[in-house]
Coordinates of C-alpha atoms in Angstrom, one line a residue:
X1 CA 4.0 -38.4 -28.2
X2 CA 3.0 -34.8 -28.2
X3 CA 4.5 -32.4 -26.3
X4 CA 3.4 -28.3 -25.6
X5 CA 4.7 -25.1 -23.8
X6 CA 3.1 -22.3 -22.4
X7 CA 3.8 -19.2 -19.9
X8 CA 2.1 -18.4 -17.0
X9 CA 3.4 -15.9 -13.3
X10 CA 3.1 -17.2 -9.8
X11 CA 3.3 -14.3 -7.6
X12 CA 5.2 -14.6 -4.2
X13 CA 3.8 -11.7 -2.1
X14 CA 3.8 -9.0 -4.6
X15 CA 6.7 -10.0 -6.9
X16 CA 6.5 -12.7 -9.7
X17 CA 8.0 -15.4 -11.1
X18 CA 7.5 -16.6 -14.4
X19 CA 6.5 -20.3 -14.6
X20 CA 6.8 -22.6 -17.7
X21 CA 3.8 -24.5 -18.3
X22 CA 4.8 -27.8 -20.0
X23 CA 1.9 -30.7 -21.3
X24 CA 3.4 -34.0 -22.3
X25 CA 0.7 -36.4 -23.7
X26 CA 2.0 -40.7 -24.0
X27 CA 0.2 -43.6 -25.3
X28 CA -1.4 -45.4 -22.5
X29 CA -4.7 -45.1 -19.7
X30 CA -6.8 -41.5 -20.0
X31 CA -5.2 -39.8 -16.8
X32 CA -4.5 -36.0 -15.7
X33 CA -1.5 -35.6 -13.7
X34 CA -0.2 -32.3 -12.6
X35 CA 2.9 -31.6 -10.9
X36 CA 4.9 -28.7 -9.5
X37 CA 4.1 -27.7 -5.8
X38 CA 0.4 -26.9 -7.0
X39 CA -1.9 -26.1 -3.7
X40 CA -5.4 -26.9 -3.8
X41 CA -7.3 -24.7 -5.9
X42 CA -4.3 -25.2 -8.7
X43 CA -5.1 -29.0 -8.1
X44 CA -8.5 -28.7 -9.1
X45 CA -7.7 -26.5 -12.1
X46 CA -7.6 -30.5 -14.0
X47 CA -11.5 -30.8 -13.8
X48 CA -12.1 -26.7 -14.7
X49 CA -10.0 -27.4 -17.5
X50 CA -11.2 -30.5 -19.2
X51 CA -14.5 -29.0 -19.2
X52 CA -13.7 -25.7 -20.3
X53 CA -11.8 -27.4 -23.3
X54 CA -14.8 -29.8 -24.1
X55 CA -17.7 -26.7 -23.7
X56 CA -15.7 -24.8 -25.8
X57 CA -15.6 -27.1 -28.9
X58 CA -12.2 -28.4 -28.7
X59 CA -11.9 -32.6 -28.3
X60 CA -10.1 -33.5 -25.1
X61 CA -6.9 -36.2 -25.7
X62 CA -7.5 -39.2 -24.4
X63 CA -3.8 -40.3 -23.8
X64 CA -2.1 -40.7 -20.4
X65 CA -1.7 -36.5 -19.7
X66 CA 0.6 -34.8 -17.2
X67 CA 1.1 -31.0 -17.2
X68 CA 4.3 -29.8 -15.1
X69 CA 4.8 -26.4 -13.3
X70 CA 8.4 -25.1 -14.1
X71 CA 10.5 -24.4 -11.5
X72 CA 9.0 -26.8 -9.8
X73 CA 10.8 -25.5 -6.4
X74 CA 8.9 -22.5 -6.7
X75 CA 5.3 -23.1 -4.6
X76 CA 2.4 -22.1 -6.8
X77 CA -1.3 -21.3 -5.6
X78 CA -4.3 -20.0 -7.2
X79 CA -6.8 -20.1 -10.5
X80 CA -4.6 -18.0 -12.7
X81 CA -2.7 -20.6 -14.4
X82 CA -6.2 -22.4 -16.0
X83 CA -5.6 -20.7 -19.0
X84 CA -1.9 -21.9 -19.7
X85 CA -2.7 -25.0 -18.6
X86 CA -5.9 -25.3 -21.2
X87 CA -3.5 -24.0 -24.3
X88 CA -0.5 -26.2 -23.6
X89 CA -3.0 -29.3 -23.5
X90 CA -4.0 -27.7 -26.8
X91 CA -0.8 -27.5 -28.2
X92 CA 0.0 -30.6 -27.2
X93 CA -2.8 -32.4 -28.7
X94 CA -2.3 -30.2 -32.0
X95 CA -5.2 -28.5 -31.4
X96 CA -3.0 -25.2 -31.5
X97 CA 0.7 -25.0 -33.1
X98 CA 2.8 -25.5 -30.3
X99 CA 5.3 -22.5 -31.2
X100 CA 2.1 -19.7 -31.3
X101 CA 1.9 -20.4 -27.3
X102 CA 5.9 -21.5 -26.7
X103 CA 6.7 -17.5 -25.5
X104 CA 3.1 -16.2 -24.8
X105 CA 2.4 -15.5 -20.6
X106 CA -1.5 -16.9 -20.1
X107 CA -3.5 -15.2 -16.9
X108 CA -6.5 -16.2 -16.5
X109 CA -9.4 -18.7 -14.3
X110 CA -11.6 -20.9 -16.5
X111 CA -15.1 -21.6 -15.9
X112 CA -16.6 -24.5 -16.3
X113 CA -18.2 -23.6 -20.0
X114 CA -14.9 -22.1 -21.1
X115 CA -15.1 -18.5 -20.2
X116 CA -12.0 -16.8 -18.9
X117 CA -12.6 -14.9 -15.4
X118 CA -10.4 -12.3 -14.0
X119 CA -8.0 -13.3 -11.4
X120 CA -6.3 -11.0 -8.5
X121 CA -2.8 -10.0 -8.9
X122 CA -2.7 -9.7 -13.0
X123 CA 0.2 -6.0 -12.6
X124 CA 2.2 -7.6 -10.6
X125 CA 2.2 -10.4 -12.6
X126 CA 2.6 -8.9 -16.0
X127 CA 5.4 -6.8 -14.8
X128 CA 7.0 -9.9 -14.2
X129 CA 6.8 -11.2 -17.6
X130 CA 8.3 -8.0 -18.8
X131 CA 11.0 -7.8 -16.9
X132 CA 11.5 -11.5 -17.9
X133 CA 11.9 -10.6 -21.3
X134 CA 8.1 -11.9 -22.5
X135 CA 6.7 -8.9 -24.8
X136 CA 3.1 -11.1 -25.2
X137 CA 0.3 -11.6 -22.3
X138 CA -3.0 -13.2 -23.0
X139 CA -5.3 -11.6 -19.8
X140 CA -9.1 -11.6 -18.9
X141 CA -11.1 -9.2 -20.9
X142 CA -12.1 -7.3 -17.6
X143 CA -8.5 -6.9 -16.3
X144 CA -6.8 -6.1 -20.0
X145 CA -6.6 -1.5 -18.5
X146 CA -5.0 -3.0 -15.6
X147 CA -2.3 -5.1 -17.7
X148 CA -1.9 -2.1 -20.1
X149 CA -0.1 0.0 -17.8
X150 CA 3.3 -2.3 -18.4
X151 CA 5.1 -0.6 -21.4
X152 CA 6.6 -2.5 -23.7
X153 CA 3.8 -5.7 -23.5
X154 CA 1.6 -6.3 -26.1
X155 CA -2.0 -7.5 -24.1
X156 CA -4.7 -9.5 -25.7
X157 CA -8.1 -9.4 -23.7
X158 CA -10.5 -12.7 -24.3
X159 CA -13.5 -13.1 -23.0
X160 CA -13.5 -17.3 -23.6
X161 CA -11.4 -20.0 -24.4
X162 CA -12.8 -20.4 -27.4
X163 CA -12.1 -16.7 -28.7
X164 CA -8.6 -17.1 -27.6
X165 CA -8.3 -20.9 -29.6
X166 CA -9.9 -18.6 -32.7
X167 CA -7.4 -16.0 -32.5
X168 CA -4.2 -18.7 -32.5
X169 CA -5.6 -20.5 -35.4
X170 CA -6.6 -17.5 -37.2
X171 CA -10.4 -18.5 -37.5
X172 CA -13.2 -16.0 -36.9
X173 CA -13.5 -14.6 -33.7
X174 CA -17.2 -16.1 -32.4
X175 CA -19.0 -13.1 -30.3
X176 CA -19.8 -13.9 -26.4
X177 CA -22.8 -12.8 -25.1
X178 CA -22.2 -9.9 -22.6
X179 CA -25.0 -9.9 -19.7
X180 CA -26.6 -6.3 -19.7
X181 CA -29.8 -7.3 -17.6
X182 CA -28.4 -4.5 -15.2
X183 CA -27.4 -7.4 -12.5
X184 CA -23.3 -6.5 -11.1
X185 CA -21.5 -8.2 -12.9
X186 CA -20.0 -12.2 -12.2
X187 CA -17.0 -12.5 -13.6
X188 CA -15.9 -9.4 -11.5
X189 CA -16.1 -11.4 -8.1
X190 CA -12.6 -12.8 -8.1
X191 CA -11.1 -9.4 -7.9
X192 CA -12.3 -8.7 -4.6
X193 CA -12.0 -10.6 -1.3
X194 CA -15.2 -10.4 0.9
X195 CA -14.3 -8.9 4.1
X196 CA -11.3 -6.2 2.3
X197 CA -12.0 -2.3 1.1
X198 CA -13.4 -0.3 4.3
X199 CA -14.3 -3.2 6.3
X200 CA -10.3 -3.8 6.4
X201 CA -10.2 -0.1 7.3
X202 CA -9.0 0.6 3.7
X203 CA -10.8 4.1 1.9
X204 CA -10.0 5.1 -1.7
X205 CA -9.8 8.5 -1.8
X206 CA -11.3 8.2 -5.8
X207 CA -14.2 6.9 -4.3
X208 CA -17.7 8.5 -5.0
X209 CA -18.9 10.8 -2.5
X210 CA -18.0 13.4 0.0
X211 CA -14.7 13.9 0.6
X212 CA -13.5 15.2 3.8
X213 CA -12.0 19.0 4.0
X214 CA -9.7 20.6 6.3
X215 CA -11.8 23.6 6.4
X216 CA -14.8 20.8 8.3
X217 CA -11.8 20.8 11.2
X218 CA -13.2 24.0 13.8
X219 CA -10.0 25.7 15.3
X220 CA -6.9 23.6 16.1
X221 CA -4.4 26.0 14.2
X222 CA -1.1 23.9 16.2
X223 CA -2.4 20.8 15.0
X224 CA -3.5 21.6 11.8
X225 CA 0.2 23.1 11.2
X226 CA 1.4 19.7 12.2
X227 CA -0.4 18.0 9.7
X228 CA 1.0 20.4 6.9
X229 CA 4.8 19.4 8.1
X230 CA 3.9 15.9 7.8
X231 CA 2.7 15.8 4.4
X232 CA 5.1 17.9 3.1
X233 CA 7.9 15.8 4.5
X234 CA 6.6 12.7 4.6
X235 CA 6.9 12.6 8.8
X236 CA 5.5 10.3 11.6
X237 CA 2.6 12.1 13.4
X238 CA 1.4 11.7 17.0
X239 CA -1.8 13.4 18.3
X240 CA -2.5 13.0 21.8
X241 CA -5.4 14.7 23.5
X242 CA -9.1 14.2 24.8
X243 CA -11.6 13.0 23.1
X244 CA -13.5 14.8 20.4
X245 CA -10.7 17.2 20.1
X246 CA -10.6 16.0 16.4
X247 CA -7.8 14.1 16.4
X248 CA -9.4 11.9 13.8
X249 CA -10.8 14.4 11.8
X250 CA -7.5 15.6 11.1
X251 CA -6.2 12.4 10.3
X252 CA -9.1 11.4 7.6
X253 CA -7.7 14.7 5.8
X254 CA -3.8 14.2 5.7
X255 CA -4.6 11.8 2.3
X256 CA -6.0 14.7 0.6
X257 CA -3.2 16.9 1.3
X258 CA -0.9 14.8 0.0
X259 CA 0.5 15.2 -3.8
X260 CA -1.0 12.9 -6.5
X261 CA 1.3 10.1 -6.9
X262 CA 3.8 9.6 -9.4
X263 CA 3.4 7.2 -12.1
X264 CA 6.4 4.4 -10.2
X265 CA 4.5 4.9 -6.7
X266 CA 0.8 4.6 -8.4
X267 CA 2.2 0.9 -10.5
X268 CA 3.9 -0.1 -6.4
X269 CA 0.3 0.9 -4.9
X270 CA -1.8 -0.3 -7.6
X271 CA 0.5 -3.9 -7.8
X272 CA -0.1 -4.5 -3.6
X273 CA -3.9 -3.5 -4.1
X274 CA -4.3 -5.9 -6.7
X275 CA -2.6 -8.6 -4.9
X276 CA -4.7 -8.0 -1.5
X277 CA -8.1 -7.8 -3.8
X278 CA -8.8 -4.3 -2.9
X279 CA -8.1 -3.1 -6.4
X280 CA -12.0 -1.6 -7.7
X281 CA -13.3 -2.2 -10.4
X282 CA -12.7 -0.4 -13.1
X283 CA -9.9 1.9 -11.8
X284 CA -7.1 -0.2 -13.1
X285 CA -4.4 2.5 -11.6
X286 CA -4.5 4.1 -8.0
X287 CA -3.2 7.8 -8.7
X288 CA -3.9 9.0 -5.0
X289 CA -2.5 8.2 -1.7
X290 CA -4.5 5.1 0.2
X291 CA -5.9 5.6 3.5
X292 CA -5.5 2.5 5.8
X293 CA -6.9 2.8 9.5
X294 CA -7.3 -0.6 10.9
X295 CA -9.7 -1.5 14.0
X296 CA -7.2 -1.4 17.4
X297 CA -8.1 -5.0 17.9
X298 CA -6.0 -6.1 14.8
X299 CA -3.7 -8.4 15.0
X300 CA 0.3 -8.6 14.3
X301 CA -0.5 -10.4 10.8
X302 CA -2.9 -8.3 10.0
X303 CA -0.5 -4.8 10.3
X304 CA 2.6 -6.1 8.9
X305 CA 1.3 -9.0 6.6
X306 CA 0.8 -13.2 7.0
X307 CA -1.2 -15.4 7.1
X308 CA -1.8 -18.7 6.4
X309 CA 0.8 -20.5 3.6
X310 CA 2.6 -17.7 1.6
X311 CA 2.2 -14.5 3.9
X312 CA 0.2 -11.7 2.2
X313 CA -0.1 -8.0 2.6
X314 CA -1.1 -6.2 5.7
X315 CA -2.1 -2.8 6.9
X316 CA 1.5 -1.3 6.4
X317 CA 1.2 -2.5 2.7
X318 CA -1.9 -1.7 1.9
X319 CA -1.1 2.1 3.5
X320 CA 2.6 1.9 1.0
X321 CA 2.8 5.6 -0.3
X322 CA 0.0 6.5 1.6
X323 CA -1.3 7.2 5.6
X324 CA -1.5 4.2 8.1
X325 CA -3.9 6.1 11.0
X326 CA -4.0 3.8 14.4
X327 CA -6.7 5.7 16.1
X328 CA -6.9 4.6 19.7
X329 CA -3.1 3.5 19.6
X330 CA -2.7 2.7 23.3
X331 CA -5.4 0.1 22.9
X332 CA -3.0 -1.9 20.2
X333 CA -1.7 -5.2 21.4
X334 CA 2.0 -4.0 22.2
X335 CA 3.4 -6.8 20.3
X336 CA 1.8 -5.1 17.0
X337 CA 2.7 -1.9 17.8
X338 CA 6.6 -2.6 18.0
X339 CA 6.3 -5.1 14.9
X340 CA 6.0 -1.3 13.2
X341 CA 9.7 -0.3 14.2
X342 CA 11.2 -1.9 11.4
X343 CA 9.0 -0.7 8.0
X344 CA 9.5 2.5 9.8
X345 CA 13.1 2.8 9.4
X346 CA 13.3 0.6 6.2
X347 CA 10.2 1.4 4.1
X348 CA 9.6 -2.1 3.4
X349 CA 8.7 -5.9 5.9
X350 CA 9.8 -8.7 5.5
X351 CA 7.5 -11.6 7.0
X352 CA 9.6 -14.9 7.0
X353 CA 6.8 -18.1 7.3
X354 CA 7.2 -21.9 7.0
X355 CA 6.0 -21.5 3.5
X356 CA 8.6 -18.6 2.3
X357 CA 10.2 -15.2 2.9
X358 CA 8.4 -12.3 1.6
X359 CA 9.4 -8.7 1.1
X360 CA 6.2 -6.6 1.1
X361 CA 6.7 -2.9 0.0
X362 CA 5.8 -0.8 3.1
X363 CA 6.8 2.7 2.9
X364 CA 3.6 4.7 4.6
X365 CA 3.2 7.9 6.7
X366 CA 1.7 6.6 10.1
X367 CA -0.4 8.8 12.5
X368 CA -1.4 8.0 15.7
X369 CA -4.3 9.1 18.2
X370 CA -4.1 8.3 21.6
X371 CA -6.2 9.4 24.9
X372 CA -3.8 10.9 27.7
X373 CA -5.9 7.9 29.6
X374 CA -8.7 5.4 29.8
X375 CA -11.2 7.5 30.3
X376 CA -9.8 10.6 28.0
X377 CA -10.4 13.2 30.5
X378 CA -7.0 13.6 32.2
X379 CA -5.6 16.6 30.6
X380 CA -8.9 18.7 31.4
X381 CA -9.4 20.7 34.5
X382 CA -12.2 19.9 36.3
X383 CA -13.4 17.3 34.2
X384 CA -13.5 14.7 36.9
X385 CA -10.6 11.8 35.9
X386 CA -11.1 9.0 38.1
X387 CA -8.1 7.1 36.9
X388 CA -5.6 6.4 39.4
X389 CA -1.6 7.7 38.5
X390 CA -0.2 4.4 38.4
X391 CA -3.1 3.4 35.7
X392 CA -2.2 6.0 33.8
X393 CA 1.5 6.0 33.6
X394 CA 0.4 2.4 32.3
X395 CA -2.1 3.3 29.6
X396 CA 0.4 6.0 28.5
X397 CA 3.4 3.3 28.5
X398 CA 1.6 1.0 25.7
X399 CA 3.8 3.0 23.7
X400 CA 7.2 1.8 23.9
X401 CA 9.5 4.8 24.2
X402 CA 11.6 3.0 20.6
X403 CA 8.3 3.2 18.7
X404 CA 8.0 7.0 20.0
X405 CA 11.5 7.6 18.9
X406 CA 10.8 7.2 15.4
X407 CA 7.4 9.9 16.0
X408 CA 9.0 13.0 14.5
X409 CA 5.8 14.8 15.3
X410 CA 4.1 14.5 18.8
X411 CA 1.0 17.9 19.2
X412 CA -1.2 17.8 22.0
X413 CA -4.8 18.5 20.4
X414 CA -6.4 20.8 22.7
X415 CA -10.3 20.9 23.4
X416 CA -12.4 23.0 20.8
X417 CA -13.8 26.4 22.6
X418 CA -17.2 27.7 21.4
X419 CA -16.0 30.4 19.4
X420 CA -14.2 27.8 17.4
X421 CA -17.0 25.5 17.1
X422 CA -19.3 27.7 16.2
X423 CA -17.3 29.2 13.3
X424 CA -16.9 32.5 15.4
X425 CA -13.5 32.9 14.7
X426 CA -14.2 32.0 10.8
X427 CA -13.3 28.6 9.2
X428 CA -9.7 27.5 8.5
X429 CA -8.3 26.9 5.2
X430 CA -9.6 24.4 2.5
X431 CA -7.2 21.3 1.3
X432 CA -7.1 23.1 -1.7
X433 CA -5.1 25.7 -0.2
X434 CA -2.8 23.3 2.1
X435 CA -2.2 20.7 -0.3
X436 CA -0.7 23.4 -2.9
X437 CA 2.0 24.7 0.0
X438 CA 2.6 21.1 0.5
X439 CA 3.4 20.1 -3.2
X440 CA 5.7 23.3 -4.0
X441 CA 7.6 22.6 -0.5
X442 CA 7.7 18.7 -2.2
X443 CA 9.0 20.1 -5.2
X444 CA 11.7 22.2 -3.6
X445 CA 12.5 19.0 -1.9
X446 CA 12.7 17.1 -4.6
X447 CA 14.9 19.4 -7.0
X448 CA 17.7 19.5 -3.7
X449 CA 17.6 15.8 -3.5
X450 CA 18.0 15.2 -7.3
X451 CA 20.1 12.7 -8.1
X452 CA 20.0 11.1 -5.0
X453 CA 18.0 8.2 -4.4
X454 CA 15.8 10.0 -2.0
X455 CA 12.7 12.3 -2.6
X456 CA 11.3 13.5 0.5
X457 CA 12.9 15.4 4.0
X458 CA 12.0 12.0 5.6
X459 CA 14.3 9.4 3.8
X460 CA 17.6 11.5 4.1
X461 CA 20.0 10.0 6.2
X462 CA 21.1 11.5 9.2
X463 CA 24.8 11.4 8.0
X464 CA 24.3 13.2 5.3
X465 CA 21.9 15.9 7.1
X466 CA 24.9 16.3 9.2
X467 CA 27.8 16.7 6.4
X468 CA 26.6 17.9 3.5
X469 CA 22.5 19.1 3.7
X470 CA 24.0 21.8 6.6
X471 CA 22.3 24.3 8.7
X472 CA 22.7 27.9 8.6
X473 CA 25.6 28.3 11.7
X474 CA 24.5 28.4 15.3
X475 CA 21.2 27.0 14.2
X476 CA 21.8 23.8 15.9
X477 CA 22.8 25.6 19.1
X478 CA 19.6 24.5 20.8
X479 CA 18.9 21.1 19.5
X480 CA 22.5 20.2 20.6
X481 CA 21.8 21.4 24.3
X482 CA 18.6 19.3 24.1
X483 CA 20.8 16.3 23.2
X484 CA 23.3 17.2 25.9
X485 CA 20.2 16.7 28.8
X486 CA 19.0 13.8 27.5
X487 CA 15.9 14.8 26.0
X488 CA 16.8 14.2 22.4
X489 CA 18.5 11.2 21.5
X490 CA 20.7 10.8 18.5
X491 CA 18.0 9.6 16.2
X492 CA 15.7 12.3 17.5
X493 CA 18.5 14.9 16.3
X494 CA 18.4 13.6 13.1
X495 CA 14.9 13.4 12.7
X496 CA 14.7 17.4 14.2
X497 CA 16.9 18.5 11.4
X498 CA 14.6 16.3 8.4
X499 CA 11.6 18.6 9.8
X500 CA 13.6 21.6 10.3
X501 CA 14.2 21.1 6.6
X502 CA 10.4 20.4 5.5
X503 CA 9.6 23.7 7.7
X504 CA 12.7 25.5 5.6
X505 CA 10.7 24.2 2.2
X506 CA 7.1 25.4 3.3
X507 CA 8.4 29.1 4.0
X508 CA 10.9 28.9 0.4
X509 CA 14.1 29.5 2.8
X510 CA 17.5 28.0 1.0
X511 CA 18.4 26.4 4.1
X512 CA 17.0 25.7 7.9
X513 CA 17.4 28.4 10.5
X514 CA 17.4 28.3 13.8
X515 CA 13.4 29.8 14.2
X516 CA 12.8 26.4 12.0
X517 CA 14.9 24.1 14.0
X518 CA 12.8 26.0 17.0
X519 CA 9.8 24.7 15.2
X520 CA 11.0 21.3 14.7
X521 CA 12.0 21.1 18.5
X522 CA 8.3 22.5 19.7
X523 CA 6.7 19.9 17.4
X524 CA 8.9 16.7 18.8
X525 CA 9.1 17.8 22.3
X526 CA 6.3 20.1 23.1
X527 CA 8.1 22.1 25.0
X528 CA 7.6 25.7 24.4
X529 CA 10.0 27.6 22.4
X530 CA 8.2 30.8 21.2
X531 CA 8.2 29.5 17.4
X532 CA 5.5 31.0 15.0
X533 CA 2.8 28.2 14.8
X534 CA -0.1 30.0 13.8
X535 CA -1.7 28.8 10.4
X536 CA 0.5 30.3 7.4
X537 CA 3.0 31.6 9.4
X538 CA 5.4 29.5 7.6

């Protein structure tokens, strides 16, 4: 009897769980059992295997095999676990010493002549192995940058099976032909999943190509001011307003304002991109903010995350330290639009299926567009809105009066005059300029809120806005009348003081006053207050 280890990770959502591998060969009829809640594609992982061993010049036992998944409770799905499975057999027919493989974690697919193709998933999974105690990965040549980024794990890159049998028995190392016949390269198509990147509504900002620039946006010195306060504190935006105002021009931009991200947000972002298969090729780490803007006619798995068997990341995930734009938001099913409230207030979903409980990482910056109607023409005089009162009061009541609570930011986007358009009045400022206001108003931030466990206006309780981050006195005077008449409630109070504090960063002031909570008002309420708006005036 011969019996073999190995290590593999099966990932549930975007965490993972270390899974021993475990061959066990008997006397008896040639059979291949595996066991261990394997779904389908892990099923078929028996006939990849046998005939990556056999291609790659190793003899296959012909003893009665069976190769268990441990925990077995634990459901397990995908290609990834080939390679474990083809060393334990290994090991287990004394092919390879059992104890080289007993505490090594194996990622990888096999093909059927015993090359090792990357798999989706491989940061998530190797920081699971770390934080397991495992200090040794064995990963897919292509994916070996993306595993690197764990500290503290020593990663081995093979191109074959048979490189990595070579390197366990300390044999020479044969050389695999790489294909340079300038076709894209094969092995590289299990990273991405047809029908993700921007036809999911998902841009990288490190892509190639032009990238949009505040100063493209003609006039709109309210909004564009709105767009500052967001970045810099990390508030929910709402721009309402005709069509071809620019409302999505403005949004396109907000990712390029934002600060770079830190090395902890670019492994969270990098970890849920490599999951969902969005991850390119070749960038093994994401260092700036994602853009997410999903089609209005997505559905409630598709925003917060689902699916079929084991849920998987949706919109709000794939936007986590980044900007989540719904343009067209009235035109949302309502159902999807209030399955937002929660990974607003929590930074994280949790999507509970037949198949499992997931916690998906979801902490995003959302912006919405909407039209004041159907036909986008109801805020302009003269412009000839046929729609009847009562169907606007309905188009403008898709969005539930909860889900505008947690807006901290709601600007009406006027029209663009000539003057404007026509660079009369001169071009606004660059991202260049914006985006370095927004990081030293981050950095103030962050230095207050040091050794807390928040780092932007945003996350800050509202207790603690109210007992210990205080005001200057009589600052509050009108914000409290506003909450006397109704028109603020109690979370809207707290979320006026988080901006009146991002508007207290931008201008270097110690601590809000009441001209910034006047700011912070005008920007939740649109009423007018008199505050300075313009462009800098901060």
């Amino acid at each position: 009897m011969g019996y073999a280890r190995a290590c593999s990770v099966a990932l549930v959502g975007v965490e993972g769980v270390v899974v021993e591998v475990q061959a066990d060969l008997e006397p008896g009829v040639a059979a291949f059992t595996l066991v261990g809640l394997p779904d389908k594609s892990l099923i078929e992982s028996r006939d990849r295997v046998r005939a990556a061993v056999v291609n790659s010049g190793a003899e296959w036992p012909q003893k009665k095999l069976t190769v268990g998944l441990s925990p077995a409770s634990v459901p397990k799905s995908g290609s990834g676990f080939d390679l474990a499975v083809a060393c334990a057999v290994l090991g287990a027919a004394e092919r390879l010493d059992p104890a080289a493989i007993a505490d090594v974690v194996m990622i990888g697919e096999l093909g059927l002549d015993g090359r090792v193709r990357p798999v989706r998933g491989v940061l998530p999974a190797v920081l699971a192995a770390a934080e397991a105690g495992y200090q040794q990965v064995v990963v897919p040549e292509q994916t070996a940058g993306e595993a690197a980024l764990v500290p503290g794990v020593s990663v081995l890159g093979v191109r074959s099976l048979r490189q990595l049998i070579a390197i366990l028995c300390d044999e020479p190392v044969p050389d695999e032909p790489v294909d340079d016949r300038g076709r894209p390269d094969a092995m590289l198509a299990g990273l991405m999943v047809p029908g993700t990147g921007l036809g999911a509504g998902l841009a990288s900002p490190q892509g190639e190509g032009h990238i949009p620039d505040l100063a493209d946006v003609a006039g709109q010195p309210r909004p564009r001011k709105a767009l500052e306060v967001a970045a810099a504190g990390g508030h929910h935006l709402l721009f309402s307003g005709p069509p071809g105002a620019g409302k999505t021009m403005l949004a396109e931009r907000l990712s390029a304002v934002l600060p770079p991200l830190t090395r902890q947000e670019s492994l969270e972002v990098t970890a849920v991109h490599s999951v969902a298969g969005i991850l390119p090729p070749g960038e093994p780490l994401v260092s700036r903010a994602p853009y997410c803007a999903p089609h209005h006619s997505a559905t409630m798995q598709s925003l917060v995350g689902g699916g079929n068997g084991m849920p998987r990341p949706g919109a709000v995930s794939l936007a986590h330290r980044g900007v989540l734009f719904l343009d067209e938001a009235p035109e949302f099913s309502g159902k999807a639009l209030d399955a937002l409230r929660q990974p607003l207030e929590s930074g994280h979903v949790v999507v509970a299926r037949a198949a499992g409980v997931v916690r998906l990482p979801a902490r995003f910056l959302m912006v919405l567009a909407a039209n004041p109607c159907p036909c986008g023409r109801h805020s302009l005089t003269g412009a000839g809105c046929e729609c009847p009162p009562s169907v606007v009061r309905r188009y403008q009541a898709r969005l539930s009066g909860p889900l505008l609570d947690r807006v901290d930011l709601r600007v009406e986007v006027e029209p663009v005059d000539r003057a404007d358009l026509l660079e009369q009045g001169g071009r606004g400022e660059p991202t260049a300029v914006v985006a370095a206001r927004v990081r030293e108003a981050r950095a103030r931030a962050a230095e207050r809120l040091a050794g807390t466990p928040w780092t932007t206006n945003s996350e800050v309780p509202g207790h603690e806005l109210r007992t210990r981050l205080l005001a200057a006195p009589g600052a509050l005077a009108a914000a409290e009348r506003d909450l006397e008449r109704g028109i603020l409630t109690a979370r809207g109070l707290d979320r006026v003081l988080r901006v009146a504090w991002t508007v207290a960063d931008l201008r270097g002031a110690p601590r809000p006053e009441d001209r910034d909570i006047a700011v912070a008002l005008e920007l939740r309420t649109g009423i007018q207050r008199g505050a300075p708006m313009e462009v800098g005036a901060l």
